[in-house]
Coordinates of C-alpha atoms and ligand atoms in Angstrom, one line a residue:
M984 CA -0.1 -0.1 -0.2
H985 CA 1.6 3.2 -0.7
D986 CA 0.5 4.5 3.0
H987 CA 2.4 1.6 4.9
P988 CA 4.8 2.7 8.2
N989 CA 8.6 3.1 7.3
P990 CA 10.1 2.6 10.4
A991 CA 12.9 3.8 8.6
A992 CA 11.6 7.3 9.4
P993 CA 13.7 9.8 10.5
A994 CA 12.9 10.6 13.9
T995 CA 12.5 14.5 12.9
S996 CA 9.2 13.2 11.5
R997 CA 7.8 12.0 14.7
R998 CA 8.8 15.4 16.0
T999 CA 6.6 17.4 13.5
L1000 CA 3.7 15.2 14.1
L1001 CA 4.0 15.1 18.0
K1002 CA 4.6 18.8 17.4
A1003 CA 1.3 19.3 15.3
A1004 CA -0.8 17.1 17.7
G1005 CA -0.3 18.9 21.0
A1006 CA -1.4 22.3 18.7
A1007 CA -4.1 19.7 18.0
F1008 CA -4.7 19.0 21.6
L1009 CA -4.6 22.9 22.9
G1010 CA -8.2 23.2 20.7
A1011 CA -10.0 20.5 22.0
S1012 CA -9.1 21.4 25.5
A1013 CA -10.1 24.7 24.8
T1014 CA -13.8 23.5 24.6
L1015 CA -13.5 21.0 27.3
A1016 CA -13.5 22.7 30.3
G1017 CA -10.6 20.8 33.1
A1018 CA -9.9 17.7 30.1
G1019 CA -6.8 19.8 28.6
R1020 CA -3.9 18.6 31.6
A1021 CA -2.4 15.8 30.2
G1022 CA 1.4 15.9 30.2
A1023 CA 3.2 16.3 27.3
A1024 CA 4.7 12.8 27.9
A1025 CA 0.9 11.6 27.1
T1026 CA 1.8 12.2 23.2
R1027 CA 4.0 9.6 22.9
N1028 CA 1.0 7.7 22.1
T1029 CA 0.9 7.1 18.1
A1030 CA -0.1 3.9 15.6
D1031 CA -0.8 5.0 11.9
V1032 CA -4.6 4.3 13.3
I1033 CA -6.8 4.7 16.7
V1034 CA -9.3 2.9 16.4
I1035 CA -12.4 3.9 19.3
G1036 CA -14.4 1.1 20.7
G1037 CA -12.9 -2.3 21.0
G1038 CA -16.1 -4.2 19.8
F1039 CA -16.3 -6.3 17.3
A1040 CA -15.8 -4.0 15.0
G1041 CA -13.2 -1.6 16.2
V1042 CA -11.4 -5.0 16.7
T1043 CA -12.0 -6.0 13.0
A1044 CA -10.7 -2.8 11.7
A1045 CA -7.5 -3.2 13.2
R1046 CA -7.1 -6.8 12.4
E1047 CA -7.4 -5.6 8.7
L1048 CA -5.6 -2.4 8.5
K1049 CA -2.8 -5.0 10.1
K1050 CA -3.4 -7.1 6.8
A1051 CA -2.9 -4.1 4.9
G1052 CA 0.1 -3.0 6.6
L1053 CA -1.1 -0.7 9.7
S1054 CA -0.6 -0.3 13.3
S1055 CA -3.6 0.5 15.7
I1056 CA -4.3 1.2 18.7
I1057 CA -7.9 0.2 19.8
L1058 CA -8.8 3.2 22.7
E1059 CA -12.0 1.0 24.7
A1060 CA -13.6 2.8 27.7
R1061 CA -14.6 -0.5 29.7
G1062 CA -12.2 -1.7 31.6
R1063 CA -12.7 -5.2 28.6
L1064 CA -13.8 -6.0 25.3
G1065 CA -16.1 -6.7 23.7
G1066 CA -19.0 -4.1 23.4
R1067 CA -22.6 -5.1 23.3
T1068 CA -20.9 -8.9 23.2
W1069 CA -20.1 -9.8 26.6
S1070 CA -19.5 -13.4 27.2
T1071 CA -19.2 -14.5 31.5
T1072 CA -20.9 -17.2 33.6
F1073 CA -24.2 -17.7 35.6
A1074 CA -24.7 -20.1 37.5
G1075 CA -22.4 -22.1 36.6
E1076 CA -23.3 -22.0 33.0
P1077 CA -21.3 -20.0 30.7
I1078 CA -23.9 -17.2 28.9
E1079 CA -23.5 -14.4 27.1
L1080 CA -24.9 -11.6 28.1
G1081 CA -25.5 -9.4 24.5
G1082 CA -24.9 -10.7 21.4
E1083 CA -24.8 -14.3 21.2
A1084 CA -26.2 -16.6 17.7
I1085 CA -23.9 -16.1 14.6
D1086 CA -25.2 -18.4 11.4
P1087 CA -23.9 -19.4 7.5
K1088 CA -26.2 -17.1 6.3
Q1089 CA -23.8 -14.1 8.0
P1090 CA -21.1 -14.3 6.0
N1091 CA -18.9 -11.5 7.6
V1092 CA -18.7 -13.7 11.4
W1093 CA -19.7 -17.3 10.0
A1094 CA -16.0 -16.2 7.7
E1095 CA -14.3 -15.4 11.2
A1096 CA -15.1 -18.5 13.2
Q1097 CA -13.8 -20.4 9.9
R1098 CA -10.6 -18.9 10.4
Y1099 CA -10.2 -19.4 13.3
G1100 CA -11.1 -22.7 13.5
I1101 CA -13.7 -22.1 16.1
A1102 CA -16.4 -24.4 16.0
T1103 CA -20.1 -23.2 16.9
T1104 CA -22.7 -24.8 19.4
S1105 CA -26.4 -25.2 19.4
G1106 CA -28.8 -25.6 22.2
G1107 CA -30.8 -28.5 23.9
G1108 CA -34.1 -30.1 23.1
L1109 CA -37.2 -27.9 23.3
D1110 CA -40.8 -29.0 25.1
S1111 CA -43.2 -26.4 24.3
F1112 CA -44.3 -22.8 23.0
V1113 CA -45.9 -20.7 25.3
M1114 CA -48.4 -17.9 22.8
P1115 CA -50.7 -15.3 24.0
S1116 CA -54.8 -16.4 24.3
G1117 CA -57.4 -14.3 25.5
S1118 CA -56.0 -12.3 28.1
G1119 CA -53.4 -15.5 29.1
F1120 CA -51.2 -17.6 27.7
T1121 CA -51.5 -20.9 25.9
I1122 CA -49.0 -23.5 26.1
L1123 CA -48.5 -25.8 22.4
S1124 CA -46.0 -27.4 20.7
P1125 CA -43.2 -26.1 19.2
G1126 CA -44.8 -27.8 15.3
A1127 CA -48.4 -26.1 15.9
A1128 CA -47.0 -22.8 17.1
S1129 CA -44.3 -22.2 14.2
T1130 CA -46.8 -23.5 11.5
R1131 CA -49.5 -20.6 12.8
L1132 CA -46.2 -18.1 13.3
A1133 CA -44.8 -18.6 9.5
Q1134 CA -48.7 -18.2 8.4
L1135 CA -48.8 -14.9 10.4
F1136 CA -45.5 -13.3 9.6
T1137 CA -44.8 -14.3 6.2
P1138 CA -47.3 -11.8 4.3
F1139 CA -45.8 -8.7 7.2
F1140 CA -42.8 -9.4 4.7
D1141 CA -44.7 -9.3 1.6
G1142 CA -42.7 -7.5 -1.1
S1143 CA -39.4 -7.9 0.8
A1144 CA -37.5 -9.6 -2.4
A1145 CA -38.5 -6.7 -4.7
L1146 CA -37.0 -3.9 -1.3
F1147 CA -33.7 -5.9 -0.9
P1148 CA -33.1 -7.6 -4.0
N1149 CA -29.3 -7.7 -3.1
P1150 CA -29.6 -7.6 0.6
F1151 CA -26.2 -6.7 1.5
D1152 CA -27.1 -3.8 -0.3
P1153 CA -29.3 -2.0 1.2
F1154 CA -30.2 0.7 -1.2
S1155 CA -30.8 -1.8 -4.0
G1156 CA -34.1 -2.5 -4.6
T1157 CA -37.5 -0.6 -5.5
G1158 CA -40.1 1.5 -3.3
L1159 CA -37.8 1.7 -0.6
Q1160 CA -38.4 5.4 -0.2
A1161 CA -42.3 4.6 0.8
F1162 CA -41.8 1.8 2.8
D1163 CA -39.3 3.0 4.8
Q1164 CA -41.9 5.4 5.9
L1165 CA -43.4 2.8 7.4
S1166 CA -43.1 1.9 11.5
M1167 CA -43.4 -1.9 12.3
R1168 CA -46.9 -0.9 14.0
D1169 CA -47.9 0.8 10.8
R1170 CA -47.2 -2.5 8.7
L1171 CA -49.1 -4.8 11.5
N1172 CA -52.2 -1.8 10.9
Q1173 CA -52.1 -2.1 7.0
L1174 CA -52.3 -6.5 7.5
A1175 CA -55.1 -5.4 9.9
Y1176 CA -54.5 -8.9 11.2
A1177 CA -57.4 -9.8 14.2
P1178 CA -56.2 -8.6 17.7
A1179 CA -55.9 -12.7 18.4
D1180 CA -53.5 -13.3 15.4
E1181 CA -51.3 -9.8 15.6
A1182 CA -50.7 -10.7 19.6
W1183 CA -48.9 -13.4 18.0
I1184 CA -46.4 -11.0 16.1
N1185 CA -46.8 -7.5 17.5
G1186 CA -44.0 -9.1 21.0
T1187 CA -41.8 -9.5 18.4
T1188 CA -42.3 -5.8 16.9
A1189 CA -42.2 -4.2 19.7
G1190 CA -38.6 -5.8 21.0
L1191 CA -37.3 -5.4 18.3
S1192 CA -38.0 -1.9 17.8
G1193 CA -37.3 -1.2 21.9
G1194 CA -40.8 -1.3 23.5
T1195 CA -43.4 -0.4 21.3
S1196 CA -43.8 -1.8 17.5
A1197 CA -44.3 2.3 16.5
R1198 CA -40.6 2.8 16.7
G1199 CA -39.0 0.8 14.8
A1200 CA -38.6 1.2 10.9
Y1201 CA -40.3 -1.6 9.2
T1202 CA -37.6 -1.9 6.6
M1203 CA -35.3 -2.6 8.9
L1204 CA -36.9 -6.0 10.0
A1205 CA -37.5 -6.6 6.0
Q1206 CA -34.6 -6.6 5.2
S1207 CA -33.3 -9.3 7.8
W1208 CA -36.6 -11.3 6.5
A1209 CA -34.7 -11.0 2.6
L1210 CA -30.8 -11.7 4.6
S1211 CA -32.8 -14.9 5.9
G1212 CA -33.8 -16.4 2.3
G1213 CA -37.4 -14.5 2.8
T1214 CA -39.2 -17.9 4.4
Y1215 CA -39.8 -17.6 8.8
E1216 CA -38.0 -20.8 8.4
G1217 CA -34.8 -19.1 7.3
Y1218 CA -36.0 -16.1 9.6
V1219 CA -35.8 -18.2 12.9
S1220 CA -33.0 -20.1 12.4
I1221 CA -30.5 -17.1 12.6
N1222 CA -30.8 -18.2 16.2
T1223 CA -29.6 -21.4 16.0
Y1224 CA -25.7 -21.3 16.7
G1225 CA -23.6 -20.0 18.7
V1226 CA -19.4 -20.1 19.5
Q1227 CA -17.6 -22.5 21.3
G1228 CA -15.9 -21.0 24.2
G1229 CA -18.4 -17.4 23.4
T1230 CA -18.2 -14.6 21.3
A1231 CA -14.7 -13.6 23.9
A1232 CA -13.3 -16.9 22.0
L1233 CA -14.2 -15.4 18.7
L1234 CA -13.1 -11.6 19.5
N1235 CA -9.9 -12.3 20.4
A1236 CA -9.2 -14.8 18.1
I1237 CA -9.6 -11.5 15.2
L1238 CA -7.6 -9.1 18.0
A1239 CA -4.3 -11.3 18.1
D1240 CA -4.4 -11.1 14.8
S1241 CA -4.5 -7.3 14.8
Q1242 CA -1.5 -7.1 16.6
A1243 CA -3.0 -3.9 18.3
Q1244 CA -2.3 -2.2 21.0
V1245 CA -5.0 -2.4 23.9
R1246 CA -5.7 0.7 26.4
L1247 CA -9.1 -0.2 28.3
N1248 CA -10.2 2.3 30.4
S1249 CA -9.7 4.8 27.8
P1250 CA -13.2 6.8 27.1
V1251 CA -12.5 9.3 24.7
A1252 CA -13.8 12.9 25.4
A1253 CA -12.6 14.4 22.0
V1254 CA -11.4 13.6 18.4
T1255 CA -9.5 16.9 17.2
T1256 CA -8.9 17.1 13.1
A1257 CA -6.0 19.4 12.0
G1258 CA -4.1 19.7 9.4
K1259 CA -2.6 15.5 8.6
T1260 CA -2.8 15.0 12.2
V1261 CA -5.7 13.7 14.7
T1262 CA -5.4 14.3 17.9
V1263 CA -7.6 11.5 20.2
L1264 CA -8.4 12.8 23.6
T1265 CA -9.5 10.6 26.8
T1266 CA -11.8 11.1 29.7
T1267 CA -9.0 10.4 32.0
G1268 CA -6.5 13.4 30.2
A1269 CA -4.8 10.7 27.7
V1270 CA -3.8 12.2 23.9
Y1271 CA -3.3 9.7 20.8
V1272 CA -1.9 11.4 17.4
A1273 CA -2.0 9.8 14.5
P1274 CA -2.4 10.6 10.5
R1275 CA -6.4 8.2 10.7
V1276 CA -8.6 7.3 13.1
V1277 CA -12.1 4.7 12.9
V1278 CA -14.6 5.6 15.2
A1279 CA -16.2 2.0 15.9
V1280 CA -18.3 3.1 19.4
P1281 CA -22.4 2.7 19.1
V1282 CA -24.0 5.6 17.1
N1283 CA -25.8 6.3 20.3
L1284 CA -22.5 7.7 21.9
W1285 CA -21.5 10.1 18.8
K1286 CA -23.3 12.4 20.6
T1287 CA -21.3 11.8 23.9
I1288 CA -17.5 12.7 22.1
K1289 CA -16.4 16.2 21.1
F1290 CA -16.0 15.9 17.3
L1291 CA -13.7 19.8 15.9
P1292 CA -14.2 20.3 13.8
G1293 CA -17.7 19.2 13.7
L1294 CA -19.5 15.9 11.6
P1295 CA -22.2 16.9 9.6
A1296 CA -25.5 17.1 10.5
E1297 CA -26.7 13.9 10.4
F1298 CA -24.8 12.2 12.4
G1299 CA -25.8 14.2 15.5
A1300 CA -29.6 14.0 14.6
V1301 CA -29.2 10.4 14.3
S1302 CA -27.6 9.4 17.5
R1303 CA -29.8 11.4 19.1
A1304 CA -31.8 10.0 17.6
G1305 CA -30.3 6.6 18.3
I1306 CA -30.7 3.3 16.9
G1307 CA -29.2 1.0 19.5
V1308 CA -32.5 0.5 21.3
P1309 CA -34.0 1.9 24.6
N1310 CA -34.2 0.0 27.9
S1311 CA -33.3 -3.0 26.5
K1312 CA -32.5 -6.2 28.9
K1313 CA -31.3 -9.5 28.8
I1314 CA -32.4 -11.4 31.7
F1315 CA -31.0 -15.0 32.5
M1316 CA -33.0 -16.9 35.2
H1317 CA -31.8 -19.9 36.9
V1318 CA -35.6 -22.2 36.9
R1319 CA -36.9 -25.1 38.0
G1320 CA -40.1 -26.6 36.6
G1321 CA -43.1 -25.7 34.8
A1322 CA -45.9 -26.3 33.3
A1323 CA -44.6 -25.6 30.1
G1324 CA -41.1 -27.2 30.2
A1325 CA -38.1 -26.2 27.9
F1326 CA -40.5 -22.9 26.2
V1327 CA -40.2 -20.5 24.0
A1328 CA -42.5 -17.6 24.3
H1329 CA -43.4 -15.1 22.3
P1330 CA -45.5 -12.5 24.7
P1331 CA -47.6 -9.6 23.6
E1332 CA -46.8 -6.2 23.1
G1333 CA -47.1 -4.6 26.3
F1334 CA -46.0 -7.9 28.3
P1335 CA -42.9 -6.8 30.6
I1336 CA -40.7 -8.9 28.6
S1337 CA -40.5 -10.1 25.3
T1338 CA -39.6 -13.3 23.6
T1339 CA -38.2 -16.2 26.5
V1340 CA -35.8 -18.8 25.3
P1341 CA -34.1 -22.1 26.7
H1342 CA -30.8 -21.9 27.2
S1343 CA -29.4 -25.3 29.1
T1344 CA -30.6 -27.9 31.8
L1345 CA -28.0 -28.5 35.0
A1346 CA -27.4 -31.8 35.7
D1347 CA -29.7 -31.7 38.3
G1348 CA -32.8 -31.2 35.9
T1349 CA -32.6 -27.0 36.2
R1350 CA -32.7 -24.9 33.6
I1351 CA -31.3 -21.2 32.7
I1352 CA -33.8 -19.3 30.5
F1353 CA -33.6 -15.9 29.2
C1354 CA -35.8 -13.3 28.0
F1355 CA -34.9 -9.9 27.2
S1356 CA -36.9 -6.6 28.3
T1357 CA -37.2 -3.5 27.2
D1358 CA -39.8 -2.0 29.6
P1359 CA -38.0 0.3 32.0
Q1360 CA -40.1 -0.6 35.2
V1361 CA -37.9 -5.0 34.7
T1362 CA -34.7 -4.6 36.3
G1363 CA -34.2 -8.3 35.4
T1364 CA -32.2 -8.7 39.0
S1365 CA -35.8 -8.9 41.0
V1366 CA -35.7 -13.0 41.9
A1367 CA -39.6 -11.7 42.9
Q1368 CA -40.2 -9.9 39.6
M1369 CA -39.3 -12.4 37.5
Q1370 CA -41.2 -15.0 39.7
G1371 CA -44.6 -13.3 38.9
L1372 CA -43.7 -12.6 35.5
L1373 CA -42.3 -16.2 34.3
S1374 CA -45.7 -18.0 36.9
Q1375 CA -47.9 -16.5 33.9
L1376 CA -45.7 -18.3 31.1
S1377 CA -45.1 -21.5 32.7
P1378 CA -47.4 -22.1 35.9
G1379 CA -45.7 -23.7 38.6
I1380 CA -42.2 -22.6 37.4
Q1381 CA -39.6 -21.4 40.2
V1382 CA -37.1 -18.8 39.4
L1383 CA -34.2 -20.0 41.4
A1384 CA -31.5 -17.1 40.4
T1385 CA -32.0 -13.8 37.6
T1386 CA -28.7 -11.9 36.8
A1387 CA -29.1 -8.7 33.6
Q1388 CA -27.5 -6.6 31.9
N1389 CA -29.2 -3.3 31.0
W1390 CA -27.7 -1.9 27.5
G1391 CA -30.1 1.5 27.5
A1392 CA -28.6 1.9 30.9
D1393 CA -24.9 1.1 30.0
R1394 CA -22.9 4.5 29.4
Y1395 CA -20.7 3.3 26.7
S1396 CA -23.6 1.6 24.8
L1397 CA -26.9 3.8 25.4
G1398 CA -28.6 1.1 24.1
G1399 CA -29.2 -2.4 23.0
W1400 CA -29.5 -4.5 19.7
S1401 CA -29.6 -1.9 16.5
C1402 CA -33.4 -1.0 14.9
R1403 CA -33.2 1.9 12.7
Q1404 CA -36.4 4.3 12.8
P1405 CA -39.1 4.8 10.0
G1406 CA -37.1 7.3 7.2
M1407 CA -33.7 6.6 8.8
L1408 CA -32.5 4.1 5.8
T1409 CA -33.6 5.9 3.0
G1410 CA -32.6 9.6 4.7
P1411 CA -28.9 10.2 6.4
Y1412 CA -27.5 6.6 6.6
R1413 CA -25.7 6.7 3.9
T1414 CA -24.5 10.1 4.8
I1415 CA -23.4 8.4 8.2
Q1416 CA -21.6 5.5 6.2
Q1417 CA -19.0 7.4 4.7
P1418 CA -15.8 8.4 6.4
V1419 CA -15.7 12.4 6.9
G1420 CA -12.0 13.7 6.5
R1421 CA -9.5 11.9 8.3
L1422 CA -12.0 9.7 10.2
A1423 CA -14.4 6.4 9.4
F1424 CA -17.2 4.9 11.1
A1425 CA -17.7 1.4 11.9
G1426 CA -20.5 -0.4 13.8
S1427 CA -23.0 -2.7 13.3
D1428 CA -25.7 0.0 13.5
I1429 CA -24.8 1.0 10.8
A1430 CA -24.3 -1.8 8.2
S1431 CA -25.2 -2.6 5.0
G1432 CA -26.3 -5.9 5.9
W1433 CA -26.9 -7.3 9.1
S1434 CA -27.2 -4.3 11.2
G1435 CA -27.7 -5.5 14.3
Y1436 CA -26.2 -8.3 14.6
I1437 CA -22.3 -9.6 15.4
D1438 CA -22.5 -10.2 11.3
G1439 CA -23.4 -5.9 11.0
A1440 CA -20.1 -4.8 13.4
V1441 CA -17.4 -7.2 11.5
E1442 CA -19.2 -6.1 7.9
S1443 CA -18.8 -2.5 9.1
G1444 CA -14.6 -3.1 10.3
K1445 CA -13.8 -4.7 6.8
T1446 CA -15.3 -1.7 5.2
A1447 CA -13.7 1.1 7.9
A1448 CA -10.7 -0.1 6.9
R1449 CA -10.9 0.4 3.4
Q1450 CA -11.9 3.6 3.7
V1451 CA -8.9 4.1 6.2
L1452 CA -7.0 2.5 2.8
A1453 CA -8.6 5.0 0.7
M1454 CA -7.9 8.3 2.1
S1455 CA -5.4 10.1 0.3
S1456 CA -1.8 10.1 2.4
A1457 CA 0.4 12.4 0.1
G1458 CA 1.8 14.2 2.3
D1459 CA 1.3 12.3 5.7
P1460 CA 3.6 12.3 8.6
V1461 CA 5.0 9.1 8.9
L1462 CA 4.7 6.9 11.9
V1463 CA 6.1 3.7 13.7
G1464 CA 3.9 1.6 14.8
Ligands
LIG1124 C1 -29.5 -8.3 24.3 C2 -28.6 -8.3 23.4 C3 -28.4 -9.6 22.0 C4 -28.1 -9.2 21.1 N1 -28.3 -10.3 20.1 C5 -27.8 -11.5 19.3 C6 -26.9 -12.3 18.7 O1 -27.9 -13.0 19.2 N2 -26.4 -12.6 17.1 C7 -25.9 -11.1 16.7 O2 -25.9 -11.3 16.0 N3 -26.3 -9.7 17.4 C8 -26.7 -10.0 18.7 N4 -27.0 -8.4 19.2 C9 -26.5 -7.5 18.0 C10 -24.3 -7.6 18.2 O3 -24.5 -7.5 19.9 C11 -23.9 -6.1 18.3 O4 -24.7 -5.8 16.6 C12 -22.8 -5.7 18.1 O5 -22.2 -6.5 19.4 C13 -22.2 -4.6 17.9 O6 -20.7 -4.4 17.4 P1 -20.1 -3.0 17.8 O7 -18.5 -3.2 17.6 O8 -20.5 -2.4 16.5 O9 -20.9 -2.6 18.5 P2 -20.0 -2.2 20.2 O10 -20.3 -4.0 20.8 O11 -21.0 -1.5 21.2 O12 -18.4 -1.5 19.6 C14 -18.8 -0.4 20.6 C15 -17.3 -0.3 21.5 O13 -17.2 1.1 22.0 C16 -16.5 1.7 23.1 N5 -17.1 2.5 23.8 C17 -17.9 3.4 23.9 N6 -17.6 4.8 23.6 C18 -16.6 4.9 23.8 C19 -15.9 6.2 24.1 N7 -15.9 6.7 24.4 N8 -14.5 5.9 23.6 C20 -14.0 4.7 23.8 N9 -14.4 3.2 23.2 C21 -15.9 3.7 23.6 C22 -17.9 0.4 23.5 O14 -17.3 -0.1 25.9 C23 -18.0 -0.9 23.3 O15 -16.4 -2.0 23.4 C24 -27.2 -8.5 20.2 C25 -27.4 -6.6 21.1 C26 -28.1 -6.7 22.3 C27 -27.6 -6.2 23.3

């Protein structure tokens, strides 16, 4: 590549860069009261590229840049990498508090698992489905429930193939402009389902949207349907496989390949471009400089970082509106017994928890299950509260313990899985996928294909690396990685 780092660069190049960085830093500190006291020694933090955010998007970008000969420093706000994926344990079992499932229909993440020889896992048995019925719930066989779910969901997605003929290019279809104005609620209303029928599917649309079906764009789900091959079976099958050793095993394999330096507990406060240098300032006062930067934090976090010069208006508008859904929680429960056995439940819109899924069965016959919630009143950490809710789904079930992650309240996510709002795709989306000067943006929130999935994060990390490599390097200072 024409902008490979040059290990033989004379020391003066580096001094020139650091001087320029100091000037840029002073510019940033003038607008960040009290944040400007980092010592000059901190400006030794240099690489060819600074990557802000150590989720799948950021780590993949660093790996791709390394393949092209460029060194990276990853600045990660939290004390761990992985972002909205988080491999941990509960009741002695490995669990994922965030993103978990990968699928062969998701070519970017699937290729990563294959590249590093990481095996996939699939879940255990299933006894029943618990579905809305009247003002309560009924327990059905998985076959009977799936047949009816397929019948109800399929018309919801009529026309998806025309909207997304090449589903990895979200702009390839016809009629997108009009459909993109629809919320999932608008689409449910268009189809005028009988109330009992709508109750079977509006819990899914509300959950994915972040609490109410009126929030999420219809095209978000229609694109997932098209990416899944346009069938209900394809759509539900994307939740079949997990990663052996957890998502952390896959992330760490990519990270090792990147040879990036990682700085944990380094929340970025300001990103200042001055001439050919980008200066990145953390809330702890550390300063990093590089000719190029990949911003791989959630879209909802863009508004918390001071960019100088400012980003185009679309970036701020989308960040304030939000793509990561509010109030999103993933809740794990250790349970015993219950009439429904190992069950999948799809409670209707308005019920305090949404999709509920079995995770594993322990040696003593107790089970780990998980559910999602976007209800602000549900903490997921109260055994009594979860007992009250689960008893309605599976009478006789006993909740022994719970753990939960509230991604909406997490200050380094400010939201959970991605779900664009009506008008975003055909409005600002193209703009926010593009680099701005020396900054490239990455993240599942702005992916072209599987936005809202690990696959989208990997895809966008690759895209951002390509964008960095395409940036003009003429006259740039030379850094030694
Ligand atoms: C509950 C839940 C369940 C999900 N289930 C699935 C699933 O089953 N399958 C699937 O494929 N996907 C799933 N997803 C989605 C998937 O987890 C995400 O799309 C993906 O992990 C996002 O990766 P990312 O790198 O784009 O963003 P993130 O993972 O959010 O990474 C961004 C990083 O930036 C860091 N950061 C934030 N602010 C700053 C700052 N100022 N300075 C420095 N660093 C900062 C964050 O700490 C984070 O590490 C789920 C998500 C959630 C929340």
